Short mmCIF file of C-alpha atoms and ligand atoms in Angstrom, two decimals:
data_model
loop_
_atom_site.label_atom_id
_atom_site.label_comp_id
_atom_site.label_asym_id
_atom_site.label_seq_id
_atom_site.Cartn_x
_atom_site.Cartn_y
_atom_site.Cartn_z
CA MET A 1 88.64 45.86 -41.69
CA ALA A 2 88.34 47.94 -44.83
CA LEU A 3 90.98 46.78 -47.29
CA LYS A 4 92.78 44.15 -45.23
CA ASP A 5 90.89 41.27 -46.77
CA LYS A 6 91.78 41.79 -50.45
CA ARG A 7 89.62 38.80 -51.45
CA GLN A 8 86.36 40.14 -49.98
CA THR A 9 83.35 39.38 -52.19
CA GLU A 10 80.51 39.97 -49.73
CA LYS A 11 78.87 43.35 -49.12
CA ASN A 12 80.68 46.08 -47.17
CA HIS A 13 79.69 46.02 -43.50
CA THR A 14 80.23 49.66 -42.54
CA PHE A 15 80.10 53.08 -44.18
CA ILE A 16 83.84 53.47 -43.46
CA GLN A 17 84.52 50.23 -45.32
CA SER A 18 82.47 51.46 -48.32
CA LEU A 19 84.35 54.78 -48.25
CA ALA A 20 87.72 52.99 -48.10
CA HIS A 21 86.86 50.83 -51.12
CA ALA A 22 85.49 53.84 -53.05
CA SER A 23 88.71 55.79 -52.30
CA HIS A 24 90.72 52.80 -53.45
CA GLY A 25 88.72 52.87 -56.72
CA VAL A 26 89.51 56.55 -57.25
CA ALA A 27 93.22 56.01 -56.50
CA ARG A 28 93.29 52.99 -58.84
CA MET A 29 91.73 55.04 -61.66
CA PHE A 30 94.34 57.80 -61.39
CA LYS A 31 97.11 55.18 -61.28
CA GLN A 32 95.78 53.12 -64.20
CA GLU A 33 94.34 55.77 -66.55
CA LYS A 34 96.56 58.39 -68.17
CA ASN A 35 93.48 60.34 -69.34
CA MET A 36 92.21 60.54 -65.75
CA ARG A 37 95.53 62.15 -64.72
CA VAL A 38 95.21 64.58 -67.65
CA HIS A 39 91.66 65.52 -66.53
CA GLY A 40 92.87 65.92 -62.93
CA GLY A 41 95.72 68.18 -64.06
CA LEU A 42 93.40 70.28 -66.22
CA ALA A 43 90.92 70.56 -63.33
CA ILE A 44 93.67 71.97 -61.08
CA LEU A 45 94.71 74.47 -63.80
CA VAL A 46 91.08 75.61 -64.31
CA ILE A 47 90.57 76.03 -60.54
CA LEU A 48 93.79 78.10 -60.31
CA LEU A 49 92.66 80.24 -63.28
CA ALA A 50 89.23 80.70 -61.65
CA ILE A 51 90.90 81.88 -58.42
CA VAL A 52 93.23 84.28 -60.26
CA LEU A 53 90.39 85.72 -62.38
CA GLN A 54 88.06 85.91 -59.34
CA ILE A 55 85.03 84.37 -61.03
CA SER A 56 81.61 84.82 -59.38
CA ILE A 57 79.91 82.22 -57.18
CA PHE A 58 77.46 81.49 -60.02
CA GLU A 59 80.41 80.86 -62.38
CA TRP A 60 82.03 78.58 -59.77
CA TYR A 61 78.87 76.40 -59.87
CA TRP A 62 79.33 75.88 -63.60
CA VAL A 63 83.09 75.31 -63.38
CA LEU A 64 82.72 72.72 -60.58
CA ALA A 65 79.82 71.01 -62.39
CA CYS A 66 81.95 70.72 -65.56
CA ILE A 67 84.94 69.34 -63.63
CA GLY A 68 82.68 66.83 -61.85
CA GLY A 69 81.03 65.89 -65.16
CA MET A 70 84.39 65.26 -66.82
CA LEU A 71 85.70 63.11 -63.96
CA VAL A 72 82.47 61.09 -63.74
CA THR A 73 82.23 60.46 -67.50
CA GLU A 74 85.91 59.41 -67.54
CA THR A 75 85.14 57.09 -64.60
CA PHE A 76 82.33 55.40 -66.55
CA ASN A 77 84.59 55.22 -69.62
CA THR A 78 87.21 53.40 -67.54
CA ILE A 79 84.56 51.06 -66.08
CA SER A 80 83.33 50.24 -69.62
CA GLU A 81 86.89 49.51 -70.80
CA ASN A 82 87.53 47.22 -67.85
CA LEU A 83 84.18 45.42 -68.28
CA VAL A 84 84.77 44.86 -72.01
CA ASP A 85 88.30 43.55 -71.30
CA LEU A 86 86.93 41.30 -68.55
CA ILE A 87 84.22 39.85 -70.80
CA THR A 88 86.18 39.59 -74.06
CA GLY A 89 89.52 38.61 -72.50
CA LYS A 90 90.99 41.19 -74.93
CA THR A 91 89.83 39.24 -78.00
CA TYR A 92 88.21 41.32 -80.76
CA SER A 93 84.46 41.89 -80.35
CA GLU A 94 82.38 44.20 -82.53
CA LEU A 95 80.00 44.90 -79.61
CA GLY A 96 82.99 45.44 -77.30
CA LYS A 97 84.34 48.01 -79.75
CA HIS A 98 80.97 49.82 -79.85
CA ILE A 99 80.77 49.89 -76.04
CA LYS A 100 84.30 51.29 -75.66
CA ASP A 101 83.83 53.82 -78.47
CA MET A 102 80.46 54.98 -77.08
CA ALA A 103 81.89 55.38 -73.58
CA ALA A 104 84.76 57.43 -75.02
CA GLY A 105 82.17 59.40 -77.03
CA GLY A 106 80.42 60.28 -73.76
CA VAL A 107 83.66 61.81 -72.47
CA LEU A 108 84.08 63.71 -75.75
CA ILE A 109 80.55 65.17 -75.57
CA CYS A 110 81.10 66.26 -71.96
CA ALA A 111 84.49 67.76 -72.90
CA ILE A 112 82.99 69.78 -75.80
CA PHE A 113 80.23 71.28 -73.61
CA SER A 114 82.67 71.89 -70.73
CA ALA A 115 85.03 73.68 -73.10
CA MET A 116 82.17 75.86 -74.39
CA ILE A 117 81.12 76.76 -70.83
CA GLY A 118 84.77 77.42 -69.90
CA LEU A 119 85.23 79.72 -72.90
CA CYS A 120 82.02 81.65 -72.04
CA ILE A 121 83.28 82.22 -68.49
CA PHE A 122 86.99 82.82 -69.01
CA ILE A 123 87.34 84.53 -72.41
CA PRO A 124 85.51 87.78 -71.43
CA LYS A 125 87.59 88.03 -68.24
CA ILE A 126 90.88 87.39 -70.04
CA TRP A 127 89.83 89.88 -72.75
CA ASN A 128 89.08 92.50 -70.07
CA LEU A 129 92.54 91.98 -68.58
CA ILE A 130 94.15 92.43 -72.01
CA ILE A 131 92.34 95.63 -72.98
CA HIS A 132 92.60 97.33 -69.52
N1 ATP B 201 88.03 43.80 -77.26
C1 ATP B 201 87.93 44.74 -78.20
N2 ATP B 201 87.20 44.49 -79.32
C2 ATP B 201 87.09 45.43 -80.29
N3 ATP B 201 87.68 46.64 -80.26
C3 ATP B 201 88.40 46.95 -79.17
C4 ATP B 201 88.58 46.02 -78.09
N4 ATP B 201 89.36 46.61 -77.14
C5 ATP B 201 89.64 47.82 -77.61
N5 ATP B 201 89.08 48.05 -78.81
C6 ATP B 201 89.19 49.28 -79.64
O1 ATP B 201 90.40 49.92 -79.28
C7 ATP B 201 90.16 51.22 -78.74
C8 ATP B 201 91.11 51.49 -77.59
O2 ATP B 201 90.80 50.60 -76.55
P1 ATP B 201 91.43 50.73 -75.10
O3 ATP B 201 90.78 49.77 -74.18
O4 ATP B 201 92.90 50.64 -75.22
O5 ATP B 201 90.99 52.17 -74.72
P2 ATP B 201 91.87 53.44 -74.32
O6 ATP B 201 92.96 53.64 -75.29
O7 ATP B 201 92.20 53.30 -72.87
O8 ATP B 201 90.71 54.50 -74.58
P3 ATP B 201 90.52 55.98 -73.97
O9 ATP B 201 91.49 56.81 -74.78
O10 ATP B 201 89.08 56.30 -74.26
O11 ATP B 201 90.81 55.88 -72.49
C9 ATP B 201 88.69 51.22 -78.32
O12 ATP B 201 88.12 52.52 -78.38
C10 ATP B 201 88.08 50.26 -79.36
O13 ATP B 201 87.77 50.95 -80.57
#
């Protein structure tokens, strides 16, 4: 069965088993990573704001793409951190530092572009609400 054998090292046998392990990975990330919980919380706030401001279907595409981009880049950041810790055993490594810093940089780049897209979508609508 999916997660019963916690010491499984062979390939998953069924799609359900793959899905169960993937879901476990997502749950683990939210439990382990504070930043992932922050991104999740911000995603919920943005979705609520989008509903309240009744953004267009085209704008929803961009908002959902940004949310997905943020969660995926944070996922790869977490994977990089875990891999570096696994390999270095938490001893200092110049290459380990570069890998962790670059992975975090990827999240930062995605966050900057997501924020710019968010501002382009939401600021005009909020401005309209203020002046009308
Ligand atoms: N083994 C290591 N060797 C060298 N530098 C390291 C090592 N582990 C961590 N660092 C440095 O410490 C920083 C913080 O590492 P840590 O694994 O705690 O990430 P974090 O605080 O979870 O990062 P983020 O805020 O991106 O989630 C890294 O960005 C890196 O500069």
